[in-house]
mmCIF file of C-alpha atoms and ligand atoms in Angstrom:
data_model
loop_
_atom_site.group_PDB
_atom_site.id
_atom_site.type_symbol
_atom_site.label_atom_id
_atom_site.label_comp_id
_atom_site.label_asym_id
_atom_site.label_seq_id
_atom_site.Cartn_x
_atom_site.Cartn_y
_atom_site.Cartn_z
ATOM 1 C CA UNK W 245 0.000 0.000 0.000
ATOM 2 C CA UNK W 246 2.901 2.292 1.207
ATOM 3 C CA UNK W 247 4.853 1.504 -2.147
ATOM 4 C CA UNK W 248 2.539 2.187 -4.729
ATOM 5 C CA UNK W 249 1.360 5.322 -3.146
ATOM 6 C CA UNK W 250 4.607 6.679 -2.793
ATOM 7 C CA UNK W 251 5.097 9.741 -5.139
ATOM 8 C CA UNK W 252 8.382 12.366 -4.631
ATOM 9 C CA UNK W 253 7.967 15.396 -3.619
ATOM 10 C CA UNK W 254 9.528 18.140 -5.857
ATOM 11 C CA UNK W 255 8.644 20.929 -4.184
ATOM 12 C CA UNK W 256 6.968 22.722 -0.873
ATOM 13 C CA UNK W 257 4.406 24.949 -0.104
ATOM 14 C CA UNK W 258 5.080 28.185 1.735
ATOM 15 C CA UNK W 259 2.222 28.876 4.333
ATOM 16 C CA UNK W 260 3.875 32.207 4.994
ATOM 17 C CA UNK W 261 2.695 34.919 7.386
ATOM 18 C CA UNK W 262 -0.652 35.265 7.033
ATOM 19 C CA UNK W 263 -3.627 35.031 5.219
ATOM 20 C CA UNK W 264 -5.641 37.785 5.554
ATOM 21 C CA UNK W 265 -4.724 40.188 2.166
ATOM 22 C CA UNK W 266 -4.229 43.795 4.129
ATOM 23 C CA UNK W 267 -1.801 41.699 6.252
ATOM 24 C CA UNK W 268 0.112 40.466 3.405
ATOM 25 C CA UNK W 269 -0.147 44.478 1.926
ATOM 26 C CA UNK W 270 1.468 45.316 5.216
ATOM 27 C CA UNK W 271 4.079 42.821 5.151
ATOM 28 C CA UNK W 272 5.221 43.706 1.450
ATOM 29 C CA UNK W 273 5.585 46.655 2.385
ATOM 30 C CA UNK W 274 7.454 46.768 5.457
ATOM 31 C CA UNK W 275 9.810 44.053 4.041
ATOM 32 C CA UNK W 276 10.462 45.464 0.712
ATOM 33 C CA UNK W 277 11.254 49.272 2.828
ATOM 34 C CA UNK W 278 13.385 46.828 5.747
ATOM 35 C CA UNK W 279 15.218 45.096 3.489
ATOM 36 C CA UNK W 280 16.276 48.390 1.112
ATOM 37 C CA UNK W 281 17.614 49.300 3.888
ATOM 38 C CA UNK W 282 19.732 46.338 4.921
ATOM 39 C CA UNK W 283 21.411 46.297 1.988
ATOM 40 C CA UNK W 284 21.897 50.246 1.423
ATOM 41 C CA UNK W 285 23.496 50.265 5.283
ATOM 42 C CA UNK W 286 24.958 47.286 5.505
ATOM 43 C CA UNK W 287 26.847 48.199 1.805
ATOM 44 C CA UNK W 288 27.935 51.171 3.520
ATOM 45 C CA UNK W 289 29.859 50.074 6.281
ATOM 46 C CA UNK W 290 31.670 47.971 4.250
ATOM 47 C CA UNK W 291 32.106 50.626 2.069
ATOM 48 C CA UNK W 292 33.202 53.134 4.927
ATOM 49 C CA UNK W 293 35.934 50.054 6.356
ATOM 50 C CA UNK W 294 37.747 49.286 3.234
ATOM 51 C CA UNK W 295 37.770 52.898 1.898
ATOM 52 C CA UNK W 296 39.185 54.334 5.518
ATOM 53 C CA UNK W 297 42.641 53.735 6.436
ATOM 54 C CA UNK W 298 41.560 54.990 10.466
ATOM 55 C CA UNK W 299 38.893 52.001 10.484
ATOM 56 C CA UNK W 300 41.751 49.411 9.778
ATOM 57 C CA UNK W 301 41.754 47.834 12.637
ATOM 58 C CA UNK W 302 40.372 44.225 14.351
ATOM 59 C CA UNK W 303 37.224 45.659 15.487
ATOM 60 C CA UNK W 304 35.892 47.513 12.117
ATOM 61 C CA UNK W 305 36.860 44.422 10.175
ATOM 62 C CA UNK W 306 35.160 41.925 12.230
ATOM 63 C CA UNK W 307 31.991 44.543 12.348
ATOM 64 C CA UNK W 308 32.445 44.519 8.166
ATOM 65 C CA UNK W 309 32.169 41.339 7.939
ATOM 66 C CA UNK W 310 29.121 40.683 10.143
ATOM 67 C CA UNK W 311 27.566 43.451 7.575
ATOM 68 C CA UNK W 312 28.500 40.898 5.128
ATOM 69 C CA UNK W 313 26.488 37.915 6.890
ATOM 70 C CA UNK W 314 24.102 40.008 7.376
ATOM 71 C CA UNK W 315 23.770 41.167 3.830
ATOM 72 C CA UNK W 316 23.577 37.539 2.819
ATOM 73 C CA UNK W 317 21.074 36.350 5.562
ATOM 74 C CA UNK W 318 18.467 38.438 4.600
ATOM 75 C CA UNK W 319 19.491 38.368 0.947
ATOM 76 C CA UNK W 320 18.607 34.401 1.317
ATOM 77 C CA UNK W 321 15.110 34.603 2.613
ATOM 78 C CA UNK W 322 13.463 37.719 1.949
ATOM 79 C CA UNK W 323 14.049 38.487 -1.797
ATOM 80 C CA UNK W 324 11.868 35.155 -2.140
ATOM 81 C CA UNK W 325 9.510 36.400 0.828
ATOM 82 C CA UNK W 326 8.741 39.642 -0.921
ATOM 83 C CA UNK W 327 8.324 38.066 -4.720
ATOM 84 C CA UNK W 328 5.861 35.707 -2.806
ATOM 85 C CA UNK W 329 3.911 37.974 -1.186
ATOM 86 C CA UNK W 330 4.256 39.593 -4.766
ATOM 87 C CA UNK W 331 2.772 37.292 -6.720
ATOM 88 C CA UNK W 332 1.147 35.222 -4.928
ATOM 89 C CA UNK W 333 3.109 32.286 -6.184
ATOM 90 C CA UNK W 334 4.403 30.310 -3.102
ATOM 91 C CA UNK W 335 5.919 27.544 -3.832
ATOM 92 C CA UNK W 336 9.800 26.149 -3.404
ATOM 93 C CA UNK W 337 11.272 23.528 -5.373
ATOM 94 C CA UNK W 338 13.154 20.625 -3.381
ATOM 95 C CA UNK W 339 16.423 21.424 -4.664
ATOM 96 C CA UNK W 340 15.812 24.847 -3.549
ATOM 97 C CA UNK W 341 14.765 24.174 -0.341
ATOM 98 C CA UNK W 342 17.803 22.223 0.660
ATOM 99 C CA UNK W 343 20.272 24.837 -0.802
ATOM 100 C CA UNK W 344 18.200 27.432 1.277
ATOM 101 C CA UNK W 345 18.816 25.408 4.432
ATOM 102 C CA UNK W 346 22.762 24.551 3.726
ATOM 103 C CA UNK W 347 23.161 27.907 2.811
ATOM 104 C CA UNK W 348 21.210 29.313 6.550
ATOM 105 C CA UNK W 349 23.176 26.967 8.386
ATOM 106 C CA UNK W 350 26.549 28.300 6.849
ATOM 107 C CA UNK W 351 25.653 31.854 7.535
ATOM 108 C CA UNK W 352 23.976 31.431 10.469
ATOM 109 C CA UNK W 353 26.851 29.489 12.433
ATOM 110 C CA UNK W 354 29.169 31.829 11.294
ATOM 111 C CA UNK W 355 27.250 34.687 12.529
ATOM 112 C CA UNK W 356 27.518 32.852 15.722
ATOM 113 C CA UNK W 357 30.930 32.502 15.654
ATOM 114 C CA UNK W 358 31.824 35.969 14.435
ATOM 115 C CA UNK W 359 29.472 37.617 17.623
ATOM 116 C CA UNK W 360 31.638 35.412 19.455
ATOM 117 C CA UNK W 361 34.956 36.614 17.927
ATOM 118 C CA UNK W 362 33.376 40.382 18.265
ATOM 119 C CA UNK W 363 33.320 39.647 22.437
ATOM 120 C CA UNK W 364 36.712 38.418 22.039
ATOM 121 C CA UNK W 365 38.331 41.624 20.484
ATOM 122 C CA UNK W 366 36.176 43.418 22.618
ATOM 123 C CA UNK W 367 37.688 41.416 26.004
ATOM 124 C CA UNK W 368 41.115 41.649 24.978
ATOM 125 C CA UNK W 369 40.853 45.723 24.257
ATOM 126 C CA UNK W 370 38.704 46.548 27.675
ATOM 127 C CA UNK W 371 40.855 43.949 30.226
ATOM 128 C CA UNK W 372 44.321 43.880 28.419
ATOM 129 C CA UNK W 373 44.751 46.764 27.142
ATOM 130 C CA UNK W 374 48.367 46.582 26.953
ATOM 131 C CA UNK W 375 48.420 43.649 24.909
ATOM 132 C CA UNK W 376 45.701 44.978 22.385
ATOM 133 C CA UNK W 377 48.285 45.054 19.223
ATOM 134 C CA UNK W 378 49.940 42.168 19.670
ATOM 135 C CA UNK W 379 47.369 39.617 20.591
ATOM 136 C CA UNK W 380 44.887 40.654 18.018
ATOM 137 C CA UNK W 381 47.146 41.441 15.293
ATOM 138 C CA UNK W 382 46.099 40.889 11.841
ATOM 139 C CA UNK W 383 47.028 37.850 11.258
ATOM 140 C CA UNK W 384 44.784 36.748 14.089
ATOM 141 C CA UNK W 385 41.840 38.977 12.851
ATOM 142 C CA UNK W 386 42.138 36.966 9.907
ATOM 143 C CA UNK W 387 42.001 33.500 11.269
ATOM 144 C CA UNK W 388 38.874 33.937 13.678
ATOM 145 C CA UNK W 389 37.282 35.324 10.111
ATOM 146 C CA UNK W 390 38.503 32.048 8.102
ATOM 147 C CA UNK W 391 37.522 30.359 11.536
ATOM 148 C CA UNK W 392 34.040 31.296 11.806
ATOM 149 C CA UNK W 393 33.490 30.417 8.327
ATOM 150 C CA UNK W 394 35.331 27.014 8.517
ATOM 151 C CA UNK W 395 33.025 26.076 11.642
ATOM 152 C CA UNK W 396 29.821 27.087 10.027
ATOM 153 C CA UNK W 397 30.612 25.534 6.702
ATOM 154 C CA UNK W 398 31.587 22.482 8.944
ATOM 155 C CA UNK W 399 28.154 22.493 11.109
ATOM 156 C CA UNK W 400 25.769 22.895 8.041
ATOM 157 C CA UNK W 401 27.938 20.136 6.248
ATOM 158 C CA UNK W 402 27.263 17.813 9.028
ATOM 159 C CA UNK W 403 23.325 18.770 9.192
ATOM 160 C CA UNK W 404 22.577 18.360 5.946
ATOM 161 C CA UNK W 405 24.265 14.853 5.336
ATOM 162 C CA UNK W 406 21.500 13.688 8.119
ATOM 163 C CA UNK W 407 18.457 14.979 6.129
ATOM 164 C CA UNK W 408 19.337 14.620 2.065
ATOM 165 C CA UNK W 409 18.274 11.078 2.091
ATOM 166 C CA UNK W 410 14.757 11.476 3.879
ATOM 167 C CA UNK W 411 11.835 10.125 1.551
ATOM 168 C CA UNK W 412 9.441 12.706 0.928
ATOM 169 C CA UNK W 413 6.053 11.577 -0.299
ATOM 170 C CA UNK W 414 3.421 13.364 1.208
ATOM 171 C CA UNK W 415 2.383 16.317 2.716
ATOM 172 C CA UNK W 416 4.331 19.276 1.564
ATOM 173 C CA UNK W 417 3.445 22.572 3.569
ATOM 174 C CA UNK W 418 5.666 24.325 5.357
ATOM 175 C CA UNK W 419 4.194 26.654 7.995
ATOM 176 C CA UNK W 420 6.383 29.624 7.533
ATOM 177 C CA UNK W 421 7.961 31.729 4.845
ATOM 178 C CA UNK W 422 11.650 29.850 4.374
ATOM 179 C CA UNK W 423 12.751 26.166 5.039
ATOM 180 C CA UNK W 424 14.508 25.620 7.771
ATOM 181 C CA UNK W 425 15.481 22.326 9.190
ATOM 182 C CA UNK W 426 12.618 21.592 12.401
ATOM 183 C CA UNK W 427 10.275 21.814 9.342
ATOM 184 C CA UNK W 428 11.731 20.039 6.531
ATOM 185 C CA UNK W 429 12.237 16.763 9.013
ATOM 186 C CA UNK W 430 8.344 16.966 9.723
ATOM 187 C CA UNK W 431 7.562 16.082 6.400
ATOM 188 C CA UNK W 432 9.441 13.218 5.613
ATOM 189 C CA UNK W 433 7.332 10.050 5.421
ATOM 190 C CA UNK W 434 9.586 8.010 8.411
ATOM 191 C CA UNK W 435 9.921 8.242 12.341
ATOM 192 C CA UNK W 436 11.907 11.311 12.671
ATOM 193 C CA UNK W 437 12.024 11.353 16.003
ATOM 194 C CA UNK W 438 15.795 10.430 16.398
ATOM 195 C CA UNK W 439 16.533 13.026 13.594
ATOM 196 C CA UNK W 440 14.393 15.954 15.512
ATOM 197 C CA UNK W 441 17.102 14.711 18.594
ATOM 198 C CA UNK W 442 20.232 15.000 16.381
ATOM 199 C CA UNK W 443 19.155 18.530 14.598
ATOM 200 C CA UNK W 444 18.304 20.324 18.317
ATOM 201 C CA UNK W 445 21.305 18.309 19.617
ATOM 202 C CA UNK W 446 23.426 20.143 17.242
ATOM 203 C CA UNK W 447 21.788 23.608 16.059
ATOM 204 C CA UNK W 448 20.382 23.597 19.639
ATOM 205 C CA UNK W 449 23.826 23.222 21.109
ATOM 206 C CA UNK W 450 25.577 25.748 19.297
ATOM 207 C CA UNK W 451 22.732 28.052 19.660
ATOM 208 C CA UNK W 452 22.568 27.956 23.392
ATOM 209 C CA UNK W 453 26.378 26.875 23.768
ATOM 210 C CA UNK W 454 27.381 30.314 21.808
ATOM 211 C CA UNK W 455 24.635 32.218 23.474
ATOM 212 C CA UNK W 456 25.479 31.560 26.978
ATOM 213 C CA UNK W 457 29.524 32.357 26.167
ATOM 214 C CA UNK W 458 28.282 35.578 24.855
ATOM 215 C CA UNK W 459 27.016 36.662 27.977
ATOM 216 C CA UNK W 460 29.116 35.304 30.454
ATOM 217 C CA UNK W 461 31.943 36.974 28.805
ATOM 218 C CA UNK W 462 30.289 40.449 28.729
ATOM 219 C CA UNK W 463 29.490 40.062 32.245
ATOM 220 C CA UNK W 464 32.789 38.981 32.512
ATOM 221 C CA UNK W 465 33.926 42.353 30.836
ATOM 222 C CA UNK W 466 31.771 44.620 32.658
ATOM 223 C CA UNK W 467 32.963 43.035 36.165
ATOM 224 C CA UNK W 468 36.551 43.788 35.192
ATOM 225 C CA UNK W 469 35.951 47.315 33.838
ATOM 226 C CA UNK W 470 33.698 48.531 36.765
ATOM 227 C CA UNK W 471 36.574 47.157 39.414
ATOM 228 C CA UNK W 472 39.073 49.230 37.858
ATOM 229 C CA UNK W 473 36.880 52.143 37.884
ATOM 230 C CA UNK W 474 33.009 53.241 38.105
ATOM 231 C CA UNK W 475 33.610 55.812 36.078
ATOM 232 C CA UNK W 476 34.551 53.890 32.980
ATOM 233 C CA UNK W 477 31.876 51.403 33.701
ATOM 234 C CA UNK W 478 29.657 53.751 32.237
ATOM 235 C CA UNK W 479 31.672 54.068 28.900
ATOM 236 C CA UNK W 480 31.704 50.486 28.418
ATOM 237 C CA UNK W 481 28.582 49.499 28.980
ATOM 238 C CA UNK W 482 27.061 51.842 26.646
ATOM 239 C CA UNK W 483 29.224 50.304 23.984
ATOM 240 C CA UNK W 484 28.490 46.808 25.249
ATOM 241 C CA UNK W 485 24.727 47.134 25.369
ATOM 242 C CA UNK W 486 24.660 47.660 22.004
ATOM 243 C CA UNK W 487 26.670 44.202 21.644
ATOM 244 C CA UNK W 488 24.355 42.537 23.808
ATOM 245 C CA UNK W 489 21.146 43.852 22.564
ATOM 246 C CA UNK W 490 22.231 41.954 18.850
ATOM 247 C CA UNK W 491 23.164 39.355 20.559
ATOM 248 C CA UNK W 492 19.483 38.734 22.247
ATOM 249 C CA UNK W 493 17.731 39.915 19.632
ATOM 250 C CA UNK W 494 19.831 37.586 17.279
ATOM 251 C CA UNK W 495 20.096 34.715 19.852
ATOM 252 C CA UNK W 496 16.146 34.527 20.770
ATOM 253 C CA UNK W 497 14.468 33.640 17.692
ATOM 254 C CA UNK W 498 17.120 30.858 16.736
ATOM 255 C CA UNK W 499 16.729 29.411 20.642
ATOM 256 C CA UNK W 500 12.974 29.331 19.870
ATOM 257 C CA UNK W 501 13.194 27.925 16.646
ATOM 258 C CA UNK W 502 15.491 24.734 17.419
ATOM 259 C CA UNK W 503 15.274 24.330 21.273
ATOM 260 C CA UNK W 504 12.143 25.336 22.461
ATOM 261 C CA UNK W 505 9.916 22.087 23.169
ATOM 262 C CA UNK W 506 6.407 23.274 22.759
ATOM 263 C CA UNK W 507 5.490 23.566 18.640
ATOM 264 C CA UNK W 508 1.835 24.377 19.693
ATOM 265 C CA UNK W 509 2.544 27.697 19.755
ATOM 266 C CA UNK W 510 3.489 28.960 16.173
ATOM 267 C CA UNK W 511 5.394 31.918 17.347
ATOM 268 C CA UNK W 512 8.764 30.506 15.836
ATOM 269 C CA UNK W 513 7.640 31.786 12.057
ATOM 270 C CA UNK W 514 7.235 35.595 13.790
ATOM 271 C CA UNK W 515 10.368 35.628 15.198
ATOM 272 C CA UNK W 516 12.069 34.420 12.441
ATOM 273 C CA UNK W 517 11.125 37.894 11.596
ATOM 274 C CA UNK W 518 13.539 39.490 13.862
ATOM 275 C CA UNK W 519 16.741 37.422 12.111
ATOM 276 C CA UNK W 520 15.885 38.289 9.166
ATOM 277 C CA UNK W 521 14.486 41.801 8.468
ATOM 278 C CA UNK W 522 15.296 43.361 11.829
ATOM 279 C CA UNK W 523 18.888 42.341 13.859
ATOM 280 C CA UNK W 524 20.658 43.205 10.188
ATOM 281 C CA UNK W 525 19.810 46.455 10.233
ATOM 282 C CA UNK W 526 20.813 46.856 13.699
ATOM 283 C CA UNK W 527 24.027 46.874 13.033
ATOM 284 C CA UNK W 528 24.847 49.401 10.689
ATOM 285 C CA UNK W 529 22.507 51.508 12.776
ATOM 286 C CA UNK W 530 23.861 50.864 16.097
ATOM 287 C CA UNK W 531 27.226 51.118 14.793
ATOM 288 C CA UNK W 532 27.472 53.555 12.580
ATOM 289 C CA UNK W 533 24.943 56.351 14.107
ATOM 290 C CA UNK W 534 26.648 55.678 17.892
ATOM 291 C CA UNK W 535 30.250 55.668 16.825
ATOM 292 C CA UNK W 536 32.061 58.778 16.261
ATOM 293 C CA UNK W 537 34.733 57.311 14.536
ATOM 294 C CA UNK W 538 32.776 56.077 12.076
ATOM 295 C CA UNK W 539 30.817 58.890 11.615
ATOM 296 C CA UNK W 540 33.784 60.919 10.796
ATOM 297 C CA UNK W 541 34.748 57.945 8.221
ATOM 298 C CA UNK W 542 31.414 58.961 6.254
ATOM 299 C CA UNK W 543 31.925 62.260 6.328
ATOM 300 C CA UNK W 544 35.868 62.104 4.726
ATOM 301 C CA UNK W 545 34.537 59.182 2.379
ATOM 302 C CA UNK W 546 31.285 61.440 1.027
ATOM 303 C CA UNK W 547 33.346 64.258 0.866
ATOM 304 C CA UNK W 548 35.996 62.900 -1.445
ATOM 305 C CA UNK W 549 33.581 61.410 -3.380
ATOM 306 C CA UNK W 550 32.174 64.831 -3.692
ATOM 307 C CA UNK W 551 35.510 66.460 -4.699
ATOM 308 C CA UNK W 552 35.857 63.409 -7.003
ATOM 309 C CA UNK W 553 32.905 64.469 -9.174
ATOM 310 C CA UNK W 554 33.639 68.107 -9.001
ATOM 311 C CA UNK W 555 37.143 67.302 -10.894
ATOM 312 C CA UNK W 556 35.438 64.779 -13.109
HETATM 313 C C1 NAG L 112 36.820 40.463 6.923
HETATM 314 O O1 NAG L 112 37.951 40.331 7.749
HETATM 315 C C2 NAG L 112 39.154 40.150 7.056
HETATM 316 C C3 NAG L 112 40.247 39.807 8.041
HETATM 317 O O2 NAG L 112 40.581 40.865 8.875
HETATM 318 C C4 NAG L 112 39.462 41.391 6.233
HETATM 319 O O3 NAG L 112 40.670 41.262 5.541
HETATM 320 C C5 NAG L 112 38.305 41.619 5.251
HETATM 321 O O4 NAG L 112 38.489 42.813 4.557
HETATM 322 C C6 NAG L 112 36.971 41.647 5.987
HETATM 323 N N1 NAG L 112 35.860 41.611 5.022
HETATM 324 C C7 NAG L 112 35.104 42.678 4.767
HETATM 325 C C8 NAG L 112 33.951 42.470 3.854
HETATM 326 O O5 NAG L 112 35.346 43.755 5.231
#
């Protein structure tokens, strides 16, 4: 009976947001405007770091490439989102879906890693001061960038080869507006249950594992900074609380998507949101509007391209 129903699935259904048509106005909208202006931003720190001999340092490259992730993270899902909502057209072939997930899970881990690598630079130039130039010198800044991608390359290498062989042969709707793995393992035709283990064994772990280092260590940093003085405490932690706002708001939806028991409540899809049209833009704001430095970058870089035009 099993065998000669058994058809392949080629592709999935996106059940995306919502329904209701003003709602899916709204949402065209707001992520057609959101993501314009993850790219623009995002484009021009990248811009404003390579252009700027002052922003060569550890810290401006690691923050150019996270504007790079998180150019590409949004570039993965929402393009699709928005010609969805668009058209009307929802669908996803198989191929696609599993590129779409490999690719997530390369991005995403490194991400991770890079956040991590951020606290790290961040440590080192709050409680050794002295030892800024040598410990993070560029060759270093370089490996935890090749690092970060290695690992995440590594981690979405290792997902995938669990899933690529699940039979597919029936129901193909997937209750949100991307594939993701949690999803995609539903909807094979076999017990998954041991596969559901292994995915929030390993996203799960490196979610929460990464997570919880991030915070420690800026609790860490703030301890050391406010016992050498209350009065820098201040400083720091108005730089810091910018790193661990992104980091929460980053940190949530992914904890919620792989580790959080209860599927009853469809919240995940929502907060997917948030990693996708609204931590990316974070950063360039946070970063570029709070940090004089970088401000002054803009300003040399707009007005040389300025001069450049008037001598053209
Ligand atoms: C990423 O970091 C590396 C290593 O420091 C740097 O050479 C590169 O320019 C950075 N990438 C971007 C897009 O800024």
């Amino acid at each position: 009976m099993y065998e000669t129903n058994y058809t392949e699935v080629s592709e999935f259904i996106f059940l995306g947001l919502s329904n209701s048509r003003p709602m899916q106005h709204f949402l065209l909208v707001f992520a057609t405007v959101f993501y314009g202006m993850i790219v623009l931003g995002n484009l021009l720190v990248i811009l404003t770091v390579t252009c700027d001999l002052h922003l060569h340092s550890p810290m401006y490259f690691l923050l150019a490439n996270l504007s790079f992730i998180d150019m590409c993270f949004s570039t993965l899902t929402v393009p699709n989102m928005i010609f969805n909502l668009f058209s009307g057209h929802k669908t996803i072939s198989f191929q696609g879906c599993v590129v779409q997930i490999f690719i997530l899970h390369i991005l995403g881990g490194s991400e991770m890693l890079l956040l991590t690598a951020m606290a790290l630079d961040r440590y080192i130039a709050i409680c050794k001061p002295l030892h800024y130039l040598t410990l993070m010198s560029p060759r270093m800044c370089i490996l935890l960038v090749s690092g970060a991608w290695s690992l995440g390359l590594l981690h979405s290498v290792i997902q995938i080869a669990f899933v690529v062989h699940l039979p597919f042969c029936g129901p193909n709707k997937i209750d949100s507006f991307y594939c993701d793995l949690p999803w995609f393992i539903k909807l094979a035709c076999m017990d998954t249950y041991n596969l559901e283990f292994i995915v929030t064994a390993n996203s799960g772990f490196i979610t929460m594992g990464t997570f919880f280092l991030l915070i420690i260590s800026y609790i860490f940093i703030l301890l050391t900074v406010w016992k050498k003085s209350s009065a820098g405490l201040s400083k720091a932690f108005s730089t810091l609380s910018a790193h661990i706002i992104v980091v929460i708001l980053f940190f949530g939806p992914c904890i919620f998507v792989y580790v959080w028991p209860f599927p009853t409540v469809p919240v995940d899809k929502f907060l997917a949101i948030l990693d996708f049209l609204i931590t990316p833009i974070l950063n360039p704001v946070i970063y570029t509007l709070r940090n004089k430095d970088m401000m002054s970058a803009m300003r040399r870089l707009s007005s040389q391209l300025l001069n450049m035009k008037k001598s053209s």
